[in-house]
GROMACS .gro file of C-alpha atoms in nm:
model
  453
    1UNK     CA    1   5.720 -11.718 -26.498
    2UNK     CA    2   5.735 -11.348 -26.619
    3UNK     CA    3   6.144 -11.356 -26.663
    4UNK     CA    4   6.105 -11.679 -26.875
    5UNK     CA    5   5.804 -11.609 -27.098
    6UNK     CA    6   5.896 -11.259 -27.157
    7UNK     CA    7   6.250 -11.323 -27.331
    8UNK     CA    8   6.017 -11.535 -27.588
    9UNK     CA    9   5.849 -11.341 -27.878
   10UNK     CA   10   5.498 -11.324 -27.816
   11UNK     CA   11   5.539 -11.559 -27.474
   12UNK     CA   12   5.379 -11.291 -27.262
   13UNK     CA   13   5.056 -11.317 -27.465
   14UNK     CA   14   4.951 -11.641 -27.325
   15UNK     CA   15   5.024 -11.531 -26.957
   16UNK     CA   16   4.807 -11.220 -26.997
   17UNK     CA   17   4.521 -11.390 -27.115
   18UNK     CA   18   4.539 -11.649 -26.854
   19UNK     CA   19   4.543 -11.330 -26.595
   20UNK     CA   20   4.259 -11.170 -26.733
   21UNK     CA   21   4.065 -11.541 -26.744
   22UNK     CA   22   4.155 -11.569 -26.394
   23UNK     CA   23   4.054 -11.222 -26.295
   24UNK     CA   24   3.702 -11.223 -26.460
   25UNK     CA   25   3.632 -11.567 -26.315
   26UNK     CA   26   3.707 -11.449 -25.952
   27UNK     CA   27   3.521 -11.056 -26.035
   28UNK     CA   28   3.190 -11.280 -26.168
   29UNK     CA   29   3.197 -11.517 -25.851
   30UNK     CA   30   3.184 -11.183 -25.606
   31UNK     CA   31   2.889 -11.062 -25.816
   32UNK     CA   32   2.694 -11.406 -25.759
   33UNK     CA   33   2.829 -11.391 -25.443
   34UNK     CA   34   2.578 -11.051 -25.394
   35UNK     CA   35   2.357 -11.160 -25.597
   36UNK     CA   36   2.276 -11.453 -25.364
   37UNK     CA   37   2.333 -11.306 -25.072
   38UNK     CA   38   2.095 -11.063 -25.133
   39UNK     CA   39   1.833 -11.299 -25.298
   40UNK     CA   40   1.843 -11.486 -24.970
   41UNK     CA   41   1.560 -11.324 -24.722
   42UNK     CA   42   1.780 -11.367 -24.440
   43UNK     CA   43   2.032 -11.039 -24.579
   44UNK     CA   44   2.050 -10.826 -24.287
   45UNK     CA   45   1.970 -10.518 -24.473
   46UNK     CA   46   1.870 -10.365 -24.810
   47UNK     CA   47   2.189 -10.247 -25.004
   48UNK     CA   48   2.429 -10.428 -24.721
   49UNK     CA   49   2.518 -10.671 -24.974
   50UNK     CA   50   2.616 -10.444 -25.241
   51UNK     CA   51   2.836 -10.187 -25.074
   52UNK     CA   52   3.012 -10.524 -24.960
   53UNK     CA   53   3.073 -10.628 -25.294
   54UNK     CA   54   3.217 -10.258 -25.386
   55UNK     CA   55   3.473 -10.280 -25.105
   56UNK     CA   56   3.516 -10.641 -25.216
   57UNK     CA   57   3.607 -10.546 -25.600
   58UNK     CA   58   3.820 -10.247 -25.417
   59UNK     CA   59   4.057 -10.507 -25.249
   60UNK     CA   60   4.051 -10.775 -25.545
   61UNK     CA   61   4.128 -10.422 -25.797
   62UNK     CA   62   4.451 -10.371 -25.511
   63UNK     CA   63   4.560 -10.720 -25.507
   64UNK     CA   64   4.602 -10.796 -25.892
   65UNK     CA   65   4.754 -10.441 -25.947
   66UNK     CA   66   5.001 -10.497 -25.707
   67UNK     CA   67   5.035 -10.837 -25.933
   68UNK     CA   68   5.105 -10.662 -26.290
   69UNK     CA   69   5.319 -10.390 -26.072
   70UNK     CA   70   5.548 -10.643 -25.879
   71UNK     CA   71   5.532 -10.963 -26.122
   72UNK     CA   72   5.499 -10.844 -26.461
   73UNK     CA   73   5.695 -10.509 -26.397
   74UNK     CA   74   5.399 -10.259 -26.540
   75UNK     CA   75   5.403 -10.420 -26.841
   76UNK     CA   76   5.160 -10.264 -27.089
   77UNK     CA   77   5.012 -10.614 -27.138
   78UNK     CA   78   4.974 -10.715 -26.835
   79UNK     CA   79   4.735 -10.371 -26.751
   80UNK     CA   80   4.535 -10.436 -27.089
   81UNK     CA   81   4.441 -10.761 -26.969
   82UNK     CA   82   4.307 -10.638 -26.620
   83UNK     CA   83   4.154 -10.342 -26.736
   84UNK     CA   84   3.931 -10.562 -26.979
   85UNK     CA   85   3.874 -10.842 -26.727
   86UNK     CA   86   3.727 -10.550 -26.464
   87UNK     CA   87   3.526 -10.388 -26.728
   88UNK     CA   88   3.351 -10.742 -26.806
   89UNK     CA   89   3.240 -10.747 -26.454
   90UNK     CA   90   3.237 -10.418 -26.300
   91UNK     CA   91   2.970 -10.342 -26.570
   92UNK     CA   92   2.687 -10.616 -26.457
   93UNK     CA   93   2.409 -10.545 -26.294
   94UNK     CA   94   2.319 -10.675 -25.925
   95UNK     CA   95   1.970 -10.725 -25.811
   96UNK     CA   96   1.836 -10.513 -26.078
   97UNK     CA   97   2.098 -10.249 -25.974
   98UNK     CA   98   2.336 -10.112 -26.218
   99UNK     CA   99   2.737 -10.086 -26.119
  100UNK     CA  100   2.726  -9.704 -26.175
  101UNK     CA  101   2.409  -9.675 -25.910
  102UNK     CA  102   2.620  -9.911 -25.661
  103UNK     CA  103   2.914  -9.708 -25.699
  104UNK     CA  104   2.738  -9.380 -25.664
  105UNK     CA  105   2.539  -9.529 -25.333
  106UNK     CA  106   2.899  -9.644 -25.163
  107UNK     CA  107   3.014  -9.310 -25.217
  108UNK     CA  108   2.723  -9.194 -25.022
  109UNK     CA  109   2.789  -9.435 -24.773
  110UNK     CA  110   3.139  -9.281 -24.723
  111UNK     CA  111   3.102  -8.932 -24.763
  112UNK     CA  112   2.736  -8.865 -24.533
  113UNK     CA  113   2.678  -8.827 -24.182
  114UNK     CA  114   2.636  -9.182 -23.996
  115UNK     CA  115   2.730  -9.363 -24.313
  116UNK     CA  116   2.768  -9.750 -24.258
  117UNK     CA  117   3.124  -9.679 -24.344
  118UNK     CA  118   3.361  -9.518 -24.029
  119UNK     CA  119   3.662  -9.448 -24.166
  120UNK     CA  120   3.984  -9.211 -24.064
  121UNK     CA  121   3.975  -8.926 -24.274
  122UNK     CA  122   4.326  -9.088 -24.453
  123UNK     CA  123   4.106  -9.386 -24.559
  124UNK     CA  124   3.836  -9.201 -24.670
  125UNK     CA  125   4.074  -9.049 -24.901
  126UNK     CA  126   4.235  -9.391 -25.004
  127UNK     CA  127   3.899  -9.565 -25.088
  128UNK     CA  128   3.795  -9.234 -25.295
  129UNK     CA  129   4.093  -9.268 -25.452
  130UNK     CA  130   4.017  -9.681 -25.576
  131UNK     CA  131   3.694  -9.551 -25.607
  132UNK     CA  132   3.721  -9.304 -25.870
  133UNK     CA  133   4.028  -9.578 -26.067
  134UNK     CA  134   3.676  -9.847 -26.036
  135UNK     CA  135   3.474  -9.602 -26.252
  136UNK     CA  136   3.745  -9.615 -26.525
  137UNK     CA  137   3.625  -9.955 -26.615
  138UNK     CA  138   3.224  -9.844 -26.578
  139UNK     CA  139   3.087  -9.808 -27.002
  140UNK     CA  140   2.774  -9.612 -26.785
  141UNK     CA  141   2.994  -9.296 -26.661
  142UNK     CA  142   2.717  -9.085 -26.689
  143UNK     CA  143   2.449  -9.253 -26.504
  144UNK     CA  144   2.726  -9.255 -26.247
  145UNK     CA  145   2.722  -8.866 -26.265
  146UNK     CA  146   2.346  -8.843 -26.202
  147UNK     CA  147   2.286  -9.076 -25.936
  148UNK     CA  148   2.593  -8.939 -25.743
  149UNK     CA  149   2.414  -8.551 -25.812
  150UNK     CA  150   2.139  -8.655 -25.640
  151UNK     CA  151   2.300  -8.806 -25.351
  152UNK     CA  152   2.525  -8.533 -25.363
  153UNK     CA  153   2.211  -8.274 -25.347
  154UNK     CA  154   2.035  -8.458 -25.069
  155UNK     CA  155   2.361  -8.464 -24.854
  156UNK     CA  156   2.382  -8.066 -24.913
  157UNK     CA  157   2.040  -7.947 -24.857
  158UNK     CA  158   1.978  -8.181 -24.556
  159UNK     CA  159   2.358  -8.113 -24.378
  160UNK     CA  160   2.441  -8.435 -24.401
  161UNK     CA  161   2.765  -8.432 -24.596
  162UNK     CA  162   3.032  -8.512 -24.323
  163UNK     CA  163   3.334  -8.285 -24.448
  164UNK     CA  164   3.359  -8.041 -24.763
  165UNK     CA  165   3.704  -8.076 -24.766
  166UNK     CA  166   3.626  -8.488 -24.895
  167UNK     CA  167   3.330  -8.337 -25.097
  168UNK     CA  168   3.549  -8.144 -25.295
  169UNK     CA  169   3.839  -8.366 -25.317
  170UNK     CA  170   3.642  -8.646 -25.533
  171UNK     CA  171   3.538  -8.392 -25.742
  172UNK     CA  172   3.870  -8.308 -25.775
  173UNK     CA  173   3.981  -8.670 -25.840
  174UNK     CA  174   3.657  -8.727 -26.080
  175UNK     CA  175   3.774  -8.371 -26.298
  176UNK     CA  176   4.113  -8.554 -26.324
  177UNK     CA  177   3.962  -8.881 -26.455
  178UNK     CA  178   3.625  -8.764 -26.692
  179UNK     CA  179   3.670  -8.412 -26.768
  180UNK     CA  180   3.572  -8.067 -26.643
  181UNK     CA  181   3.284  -8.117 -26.789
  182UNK     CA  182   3.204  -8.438 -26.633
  183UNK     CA  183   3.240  -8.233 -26.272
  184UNK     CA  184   3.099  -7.867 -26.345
  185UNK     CA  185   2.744  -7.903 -26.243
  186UNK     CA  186   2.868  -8.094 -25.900
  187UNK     CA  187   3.149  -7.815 -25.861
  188UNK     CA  188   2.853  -7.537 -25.922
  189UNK     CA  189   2.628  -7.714 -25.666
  190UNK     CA  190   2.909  -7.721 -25.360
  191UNK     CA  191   2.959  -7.316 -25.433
  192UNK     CA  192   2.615  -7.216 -25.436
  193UNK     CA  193   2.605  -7.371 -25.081
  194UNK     CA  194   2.876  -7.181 -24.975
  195UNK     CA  195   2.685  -6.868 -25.181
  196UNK     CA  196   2.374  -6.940 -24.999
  197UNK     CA  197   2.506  -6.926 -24.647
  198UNK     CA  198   2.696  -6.618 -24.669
  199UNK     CA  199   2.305  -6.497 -24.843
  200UNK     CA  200   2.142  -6.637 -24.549
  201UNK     CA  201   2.367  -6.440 -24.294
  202UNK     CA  202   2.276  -6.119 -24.505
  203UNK     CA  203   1.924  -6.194 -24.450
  204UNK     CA  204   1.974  -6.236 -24.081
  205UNK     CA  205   2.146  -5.894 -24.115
  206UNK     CA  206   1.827  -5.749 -24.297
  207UNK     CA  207   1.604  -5.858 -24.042
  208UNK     CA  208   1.790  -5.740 -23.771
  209UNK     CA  209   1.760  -5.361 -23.914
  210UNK     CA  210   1.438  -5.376 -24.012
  211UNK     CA  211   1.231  -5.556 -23.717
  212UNK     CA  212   0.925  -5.455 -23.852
  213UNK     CA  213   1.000  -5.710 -24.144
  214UNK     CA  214   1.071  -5.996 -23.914
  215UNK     CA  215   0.815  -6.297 -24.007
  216UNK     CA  216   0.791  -6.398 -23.663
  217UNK     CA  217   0.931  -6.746 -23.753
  218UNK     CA  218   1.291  -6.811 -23.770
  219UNK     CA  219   1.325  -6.906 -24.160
  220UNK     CA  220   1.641  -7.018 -24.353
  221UNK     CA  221   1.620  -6.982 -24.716
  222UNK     CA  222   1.867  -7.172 -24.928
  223UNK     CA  223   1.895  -6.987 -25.324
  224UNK     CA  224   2.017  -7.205 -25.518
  225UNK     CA  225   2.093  -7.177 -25.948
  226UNK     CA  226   1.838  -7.418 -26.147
  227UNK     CA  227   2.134  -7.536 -26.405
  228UNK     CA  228   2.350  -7.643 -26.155
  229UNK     CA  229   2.079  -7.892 -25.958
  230UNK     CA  230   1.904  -8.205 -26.047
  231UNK     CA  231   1.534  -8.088 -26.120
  232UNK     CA  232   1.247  -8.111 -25.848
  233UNK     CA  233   0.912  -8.060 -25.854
  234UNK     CA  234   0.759  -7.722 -25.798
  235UNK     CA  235   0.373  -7.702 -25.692
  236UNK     CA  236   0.213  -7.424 -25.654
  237UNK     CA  237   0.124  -7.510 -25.275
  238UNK     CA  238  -0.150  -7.281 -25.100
  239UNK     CA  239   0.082  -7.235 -24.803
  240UNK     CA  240  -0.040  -7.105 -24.474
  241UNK     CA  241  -0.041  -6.797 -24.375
  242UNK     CA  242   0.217  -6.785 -24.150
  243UNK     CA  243   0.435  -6.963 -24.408
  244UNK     CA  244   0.289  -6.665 -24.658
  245UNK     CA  245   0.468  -6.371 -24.442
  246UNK     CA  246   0.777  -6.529 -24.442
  247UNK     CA  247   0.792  -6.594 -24.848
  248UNK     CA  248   0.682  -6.203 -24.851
  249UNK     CA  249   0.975  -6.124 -24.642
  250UNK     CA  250   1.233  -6.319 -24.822
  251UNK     CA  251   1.099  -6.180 -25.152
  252UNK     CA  252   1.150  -5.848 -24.985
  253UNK     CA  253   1.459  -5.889 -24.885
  254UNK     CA  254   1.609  -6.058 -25.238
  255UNK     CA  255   1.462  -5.770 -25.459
  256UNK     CA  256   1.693  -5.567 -25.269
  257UNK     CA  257   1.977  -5.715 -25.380
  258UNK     CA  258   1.871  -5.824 -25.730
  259UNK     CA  259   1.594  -5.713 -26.009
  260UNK     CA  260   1.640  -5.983 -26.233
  261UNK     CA  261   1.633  -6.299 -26.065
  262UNK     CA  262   1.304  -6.478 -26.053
  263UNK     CA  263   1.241  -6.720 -25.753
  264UNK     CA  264   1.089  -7.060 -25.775
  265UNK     CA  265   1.028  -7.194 -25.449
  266UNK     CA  266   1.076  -7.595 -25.388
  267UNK     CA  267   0.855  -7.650 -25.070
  268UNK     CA  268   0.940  -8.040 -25.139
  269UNK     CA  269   1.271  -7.991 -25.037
  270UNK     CA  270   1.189  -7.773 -24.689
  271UNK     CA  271   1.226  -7.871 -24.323
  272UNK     CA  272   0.996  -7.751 -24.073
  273UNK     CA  273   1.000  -7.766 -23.672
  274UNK     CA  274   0.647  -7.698 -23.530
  275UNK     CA  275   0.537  -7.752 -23.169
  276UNK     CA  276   0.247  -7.956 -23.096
  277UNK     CA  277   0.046  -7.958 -22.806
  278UNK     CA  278  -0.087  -8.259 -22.653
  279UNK     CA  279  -0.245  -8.369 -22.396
  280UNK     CA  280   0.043  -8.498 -22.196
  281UNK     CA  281   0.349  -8.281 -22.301
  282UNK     CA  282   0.426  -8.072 -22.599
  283UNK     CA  283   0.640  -8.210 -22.863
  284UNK     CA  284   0.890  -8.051 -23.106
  285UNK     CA  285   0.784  -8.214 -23.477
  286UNK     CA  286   1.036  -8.216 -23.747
  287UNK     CA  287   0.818  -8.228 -24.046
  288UNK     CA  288   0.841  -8.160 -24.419
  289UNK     CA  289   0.691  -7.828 -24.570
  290UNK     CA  290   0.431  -8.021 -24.743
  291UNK     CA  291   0.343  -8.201 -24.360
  292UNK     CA  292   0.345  -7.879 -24.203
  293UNK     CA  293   0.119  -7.704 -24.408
  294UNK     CA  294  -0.140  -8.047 -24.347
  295UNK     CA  295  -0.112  -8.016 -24.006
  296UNK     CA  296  -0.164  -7.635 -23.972
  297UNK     CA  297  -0.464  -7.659 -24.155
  298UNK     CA  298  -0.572  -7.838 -23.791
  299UNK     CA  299  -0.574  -7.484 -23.618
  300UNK     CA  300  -0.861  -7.356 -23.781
  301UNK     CA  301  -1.050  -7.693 -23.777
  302UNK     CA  302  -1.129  -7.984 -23.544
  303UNK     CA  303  -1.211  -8.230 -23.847
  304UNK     CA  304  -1.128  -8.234 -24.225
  305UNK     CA  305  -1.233  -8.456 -24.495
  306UNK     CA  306  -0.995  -8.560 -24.770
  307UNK     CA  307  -1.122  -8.379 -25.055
  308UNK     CA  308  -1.133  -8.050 -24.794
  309UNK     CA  309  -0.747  -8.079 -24.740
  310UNK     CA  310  -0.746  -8.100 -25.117
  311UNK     CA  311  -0.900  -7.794 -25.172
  312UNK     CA  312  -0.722  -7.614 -24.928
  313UNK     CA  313  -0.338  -7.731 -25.043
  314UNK     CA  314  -0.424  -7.737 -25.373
  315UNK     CA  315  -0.174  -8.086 -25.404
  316UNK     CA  316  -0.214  -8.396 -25.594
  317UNK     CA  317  -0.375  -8.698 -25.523
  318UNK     CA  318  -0.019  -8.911 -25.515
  319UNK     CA  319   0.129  -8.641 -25.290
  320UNK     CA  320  -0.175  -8.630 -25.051
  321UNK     CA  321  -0.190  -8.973 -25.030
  322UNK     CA  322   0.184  -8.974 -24.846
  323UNK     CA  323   0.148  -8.715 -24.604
  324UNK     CA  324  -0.141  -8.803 -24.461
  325UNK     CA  325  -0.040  -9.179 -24.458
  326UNK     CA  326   0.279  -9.058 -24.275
  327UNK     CA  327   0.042  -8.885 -24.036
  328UNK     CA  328  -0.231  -9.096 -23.967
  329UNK     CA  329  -0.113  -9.444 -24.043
  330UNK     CA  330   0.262  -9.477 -24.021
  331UNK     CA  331   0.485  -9.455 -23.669
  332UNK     CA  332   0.361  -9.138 -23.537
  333UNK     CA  333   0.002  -9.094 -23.582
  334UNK     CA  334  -0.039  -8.719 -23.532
  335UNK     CA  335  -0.363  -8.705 -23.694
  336UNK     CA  336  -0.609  -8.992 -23.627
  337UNK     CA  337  -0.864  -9.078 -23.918
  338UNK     CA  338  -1.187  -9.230 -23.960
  339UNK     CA  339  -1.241  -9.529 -24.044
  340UNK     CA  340  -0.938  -9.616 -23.891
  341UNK     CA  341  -0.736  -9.848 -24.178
  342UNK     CA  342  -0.380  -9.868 -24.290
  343UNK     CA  343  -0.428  -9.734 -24.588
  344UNK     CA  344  -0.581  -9.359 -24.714
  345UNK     CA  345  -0.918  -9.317 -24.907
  346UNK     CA  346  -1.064  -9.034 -25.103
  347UNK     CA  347  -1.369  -9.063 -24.844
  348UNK     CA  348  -1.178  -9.061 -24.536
  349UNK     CA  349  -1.195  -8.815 -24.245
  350UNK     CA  350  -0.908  -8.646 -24.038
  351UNK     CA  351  -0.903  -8.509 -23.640
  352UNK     CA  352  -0.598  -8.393 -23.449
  353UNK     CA  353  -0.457  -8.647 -23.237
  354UNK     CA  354  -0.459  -8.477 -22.913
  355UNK     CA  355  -0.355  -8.791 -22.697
  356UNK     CA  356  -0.056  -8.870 -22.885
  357UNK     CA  357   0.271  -8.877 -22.672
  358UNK     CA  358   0.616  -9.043 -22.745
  359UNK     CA  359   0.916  -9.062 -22.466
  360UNK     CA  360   1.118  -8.810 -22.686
  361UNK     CA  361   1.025  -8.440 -22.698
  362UNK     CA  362   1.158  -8.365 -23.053
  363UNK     CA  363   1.081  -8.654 -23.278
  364UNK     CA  364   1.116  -8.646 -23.693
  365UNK     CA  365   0.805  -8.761 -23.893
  366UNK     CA  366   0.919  -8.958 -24.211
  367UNK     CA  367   0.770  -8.962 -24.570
  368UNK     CA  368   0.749  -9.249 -24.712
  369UNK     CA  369   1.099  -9.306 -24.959
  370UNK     CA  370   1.009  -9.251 -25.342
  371UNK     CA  371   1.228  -9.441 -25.561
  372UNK     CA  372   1.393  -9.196 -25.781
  373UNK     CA  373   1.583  -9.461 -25.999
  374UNK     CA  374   1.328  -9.480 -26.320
  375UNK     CA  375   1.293  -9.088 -26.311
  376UNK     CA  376   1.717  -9.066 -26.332
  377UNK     CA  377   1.724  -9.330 -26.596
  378UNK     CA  378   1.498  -9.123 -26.780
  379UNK     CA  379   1.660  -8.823 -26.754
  380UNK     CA  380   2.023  -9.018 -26.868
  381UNK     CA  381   1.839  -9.142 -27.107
  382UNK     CA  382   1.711  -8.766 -27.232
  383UNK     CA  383   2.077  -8.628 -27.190
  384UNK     CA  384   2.228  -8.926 -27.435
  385UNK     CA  385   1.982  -8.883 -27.743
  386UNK     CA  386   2.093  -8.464 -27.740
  387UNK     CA  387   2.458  -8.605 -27.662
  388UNK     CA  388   2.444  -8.820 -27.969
  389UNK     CA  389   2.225  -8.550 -28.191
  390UNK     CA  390   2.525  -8.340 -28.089
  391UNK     CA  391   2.808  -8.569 -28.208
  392UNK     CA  392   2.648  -8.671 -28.501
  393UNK     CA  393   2.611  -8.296 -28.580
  394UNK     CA  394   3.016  -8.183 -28.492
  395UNK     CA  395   3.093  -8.525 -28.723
  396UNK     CA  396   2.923  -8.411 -29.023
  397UNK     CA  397   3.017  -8.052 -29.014
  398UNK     CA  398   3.375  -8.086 -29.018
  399UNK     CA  399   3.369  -8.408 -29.258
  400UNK     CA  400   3.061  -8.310 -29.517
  401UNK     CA  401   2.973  -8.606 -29.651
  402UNK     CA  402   3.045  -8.996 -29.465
  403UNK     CA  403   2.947  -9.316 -29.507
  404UNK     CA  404   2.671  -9.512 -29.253
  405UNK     CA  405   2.937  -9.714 -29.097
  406UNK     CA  406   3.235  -9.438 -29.046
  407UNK     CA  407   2.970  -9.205 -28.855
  408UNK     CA  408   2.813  -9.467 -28.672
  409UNK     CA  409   3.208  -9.594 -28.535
  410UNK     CA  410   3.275  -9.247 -28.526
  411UNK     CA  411   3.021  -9.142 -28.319
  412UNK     CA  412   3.063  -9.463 -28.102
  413UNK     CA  413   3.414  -9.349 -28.072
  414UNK     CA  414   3.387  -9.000 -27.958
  415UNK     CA  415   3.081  -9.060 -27.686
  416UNK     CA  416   3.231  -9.349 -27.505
  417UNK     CA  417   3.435  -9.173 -27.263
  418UNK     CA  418   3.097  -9.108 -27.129
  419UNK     CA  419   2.862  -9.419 -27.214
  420UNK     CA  420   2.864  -9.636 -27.441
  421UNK     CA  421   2.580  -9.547 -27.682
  422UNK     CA  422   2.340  -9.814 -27.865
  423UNK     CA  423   2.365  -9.840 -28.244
  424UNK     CA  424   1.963  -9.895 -28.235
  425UNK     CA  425   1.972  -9.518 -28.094
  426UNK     CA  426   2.215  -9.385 -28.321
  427UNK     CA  427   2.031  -9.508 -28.649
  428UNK     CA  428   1.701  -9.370 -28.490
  429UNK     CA  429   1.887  -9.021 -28.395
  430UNK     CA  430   2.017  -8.979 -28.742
  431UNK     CA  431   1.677  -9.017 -28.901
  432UNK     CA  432   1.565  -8.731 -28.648
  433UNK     CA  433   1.823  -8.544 -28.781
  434UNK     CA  434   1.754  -8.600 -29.179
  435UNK     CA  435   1.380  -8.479 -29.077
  436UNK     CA  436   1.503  -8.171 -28.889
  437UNK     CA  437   1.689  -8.095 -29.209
  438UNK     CA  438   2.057  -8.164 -29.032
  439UNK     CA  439   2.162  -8.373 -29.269
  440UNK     CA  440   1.991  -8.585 -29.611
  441UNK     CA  441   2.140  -8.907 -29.775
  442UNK     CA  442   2.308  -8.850 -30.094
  443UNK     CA  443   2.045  -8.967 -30.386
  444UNK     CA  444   2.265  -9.212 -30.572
  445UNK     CA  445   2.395  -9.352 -30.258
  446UNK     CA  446   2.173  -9.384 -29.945
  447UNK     CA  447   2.455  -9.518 -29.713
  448UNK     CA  448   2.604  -9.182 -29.775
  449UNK     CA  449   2.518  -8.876 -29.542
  450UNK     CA  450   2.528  -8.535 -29.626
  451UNK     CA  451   2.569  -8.238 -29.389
  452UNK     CA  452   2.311  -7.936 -29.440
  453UNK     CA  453   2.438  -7.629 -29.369
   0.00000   0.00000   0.00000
């Protein structure tokens, strides 16, 4: 079919656009496809359905290449008319879920301890590789970026990233497709791990020659640099004493190698193991630092209201209401509360637990999940207005004076590598601008911008 249309002026058009029909027909159906499956109760589990249709897109992205490679010889058409047929469908959302978080999550799958995905480390490397060619066709590259920095943040702190070596390698392949700059805060975040280990065994070292410092507890104390890392939530938690000695120590310790650094501890992020002793047997917990510093509060007293533990954490409400729901109410009910209901009230009562007992002697007491999606749309959201404010500002200063229309398209043009950016925004940024005295429209002519030196 090639060999006879392509000796034809212009007989290769037709064929292409057939391809790309066909292609977007077949993408659409294998985002129903999840769409149903995962409307349909019966779905064995949440996000099953999606990572399926990522693999799925993966093998459909192999099969027609290997078409416009074999077939239609790489012909420049022939790769037009794919790439446009995947971007029409590898941009739709599934289940409320946008492409760039389902791409971001599969990664995750691939790249963590116990993922859903076991693969030979050659694979891994192969699907990466199609992974990172499937963003090409995403318009929301940067949403990409920030879900995957999160996920990519959660499998370093926790030690759950399965190999560096892979860890670095998509960053590798991601720099090649979007940019350095696309890459540098992910790059920055896989150092400072490294950084922060080699810190850590200088602490150990510290400790060692000056026993009299030594906490009592065995602490590990990641540093990491703010810019570099998504942003988290610091409190200023009354931590226990115990806990107290060992901030002291660390503080100690890090003013000895640096006078300028300030420290902002992230007790959200922290791990603690703490023994409890019950009744039967004692059991190793595996707690947060926020859980930890509830339960402690159990050594000095037998019973604590609500609004005592409160006062004593100095928390808020929407944090207090977790822990102590993953401590009275959930699996594991460490603490037992009066009146005893699934859910916590402001006038509720809390006692140690002293008959609980579970077959395992270390067990890990989860926090309810907290869906972090709205909080990185915001954020992407944040990021694109002083993305566009900045565009709209290197436009105008090289070119003066421009028409609505060429800095709109000229704006559009030079941010969609990244995301593709909403005229409605664009308009709105460049009235911010005229009131921050960037720029002013010309008085005979109000399509026409001026730039304000």
């Amino acid at each position: 079919m090639y060999r006879l249309y392509c000796k034809i002026p212009q007989g290769l058009d037709p064929v292409a656009n057939i391809f790309k029909q066909h292609i977007t027909a077949e993408g659409t159906a294998l985002v129903q496809q999840a769409e149903d499956a995962t409307s349909n109760q019966n779905s064995s589990a949440p996000g099953v359905q999606e990572q399926v249709l990522i693999r799925r897109i993966i093998e459909l992205h192999d099969k027609y290449m290997a078409y416009v490679t074999d077939c239609f010889q790489n012909h420049t058409l022939f790769h037009k008319a794919l790439k446009e047929a995947f971007e029409v469908f590898c941009n739709k959302t599934v289940t409320g879920n946008s492409s760039a978080e389902l791409l971001a999550t599969f990664c995750d799958n691939i790249l963590k301890k116990g993922g859903s995905e076991k693969l030979s480390d050659e694979a891994i490397e192969e699907t990466l590789e199609k992974v990172v060619k499937l963003l090409a066709y995403i318009s929301d590259k940067d949403l990409f970026a920030e879900f995957y920095r999160k996920k990519l943040a959660r499998r370093l702190l926790f030690d759950r990233s399965a190999n560096d070596d892979h860890e670095r390698s998509i960053l590798t392949k991601l720099k090649q497709q979007c940019g350095g700059q696309f890459t540098s805060k992910m790059e920055g975040m896989v150092t400072d791990l490294t950084l922060a280990r080699e810190n850590q065994a200088n602490f150990e070292d510290y400790l060692r020659s000056n026993s009299a410092a030594h906490p009592g507890i065995d602490l590990t104390v990641t540093v990491l640099t703010t810019g570099f890392w998504p942003s988290y939530k610091s409190f200023d938690l009354n931590l226990p004493a115990e806990m107290v000695k060992c901030v002291e120590v660390f503080k100690g310790f890090y003013e000895t190698k640096t006078k300028h650094r300030k420290l902002t501890w992230i007790y959200s992020l922290g791990t603690c193991h703490i023994n409890g002793k019950f009744d039967q047997k004692t059991i190793e917990l595996i707690v947060s630092t926020y859980q930890a510093a509830v339960l402690l509060l159990f050594n000095a007293s037998d019973r604590l209201s609500y609004s005592e533990i409160i006062a004593h954490l100095n928390l808020t409400h929407d944090d207090l209401l977790r822990l102590l729901h993953s401590l009275s109410c959930a699996k594991y009910k460490i603490l037992s509360k009066e009146p005893n209901t699934k859910t916590i009230s402001h006038g509720d009562y809390f006692e140690f637990n002293s008959k609980f007992t579970d077959k395992l002697r270390r067990i890990k007491v989860p926090l309810p999940p907290v869906d972090e999606r709205k909080k990185v749309v915001e954020d992407v959201d944040k990021d694109r207005r002083y993305a566009i404010d900045a565009a709209l500002v290197r436009i105008m200063k090289s070119r003066k004076v421009l028409g609505h229309q060429q800095l709109v398209s000229e704006c559009v043009e030079q941010l969609s590598r990244m995301f593709k950016p909403d005229i409605k925004a664009i308009k709105k940024r460049m009235e911010d601008l005229i009131t921050r005295d960037y720029l002013e429209r010309d008085k005979e002519n109000q399509n026409m911008f001026r730039y304000l030196a």
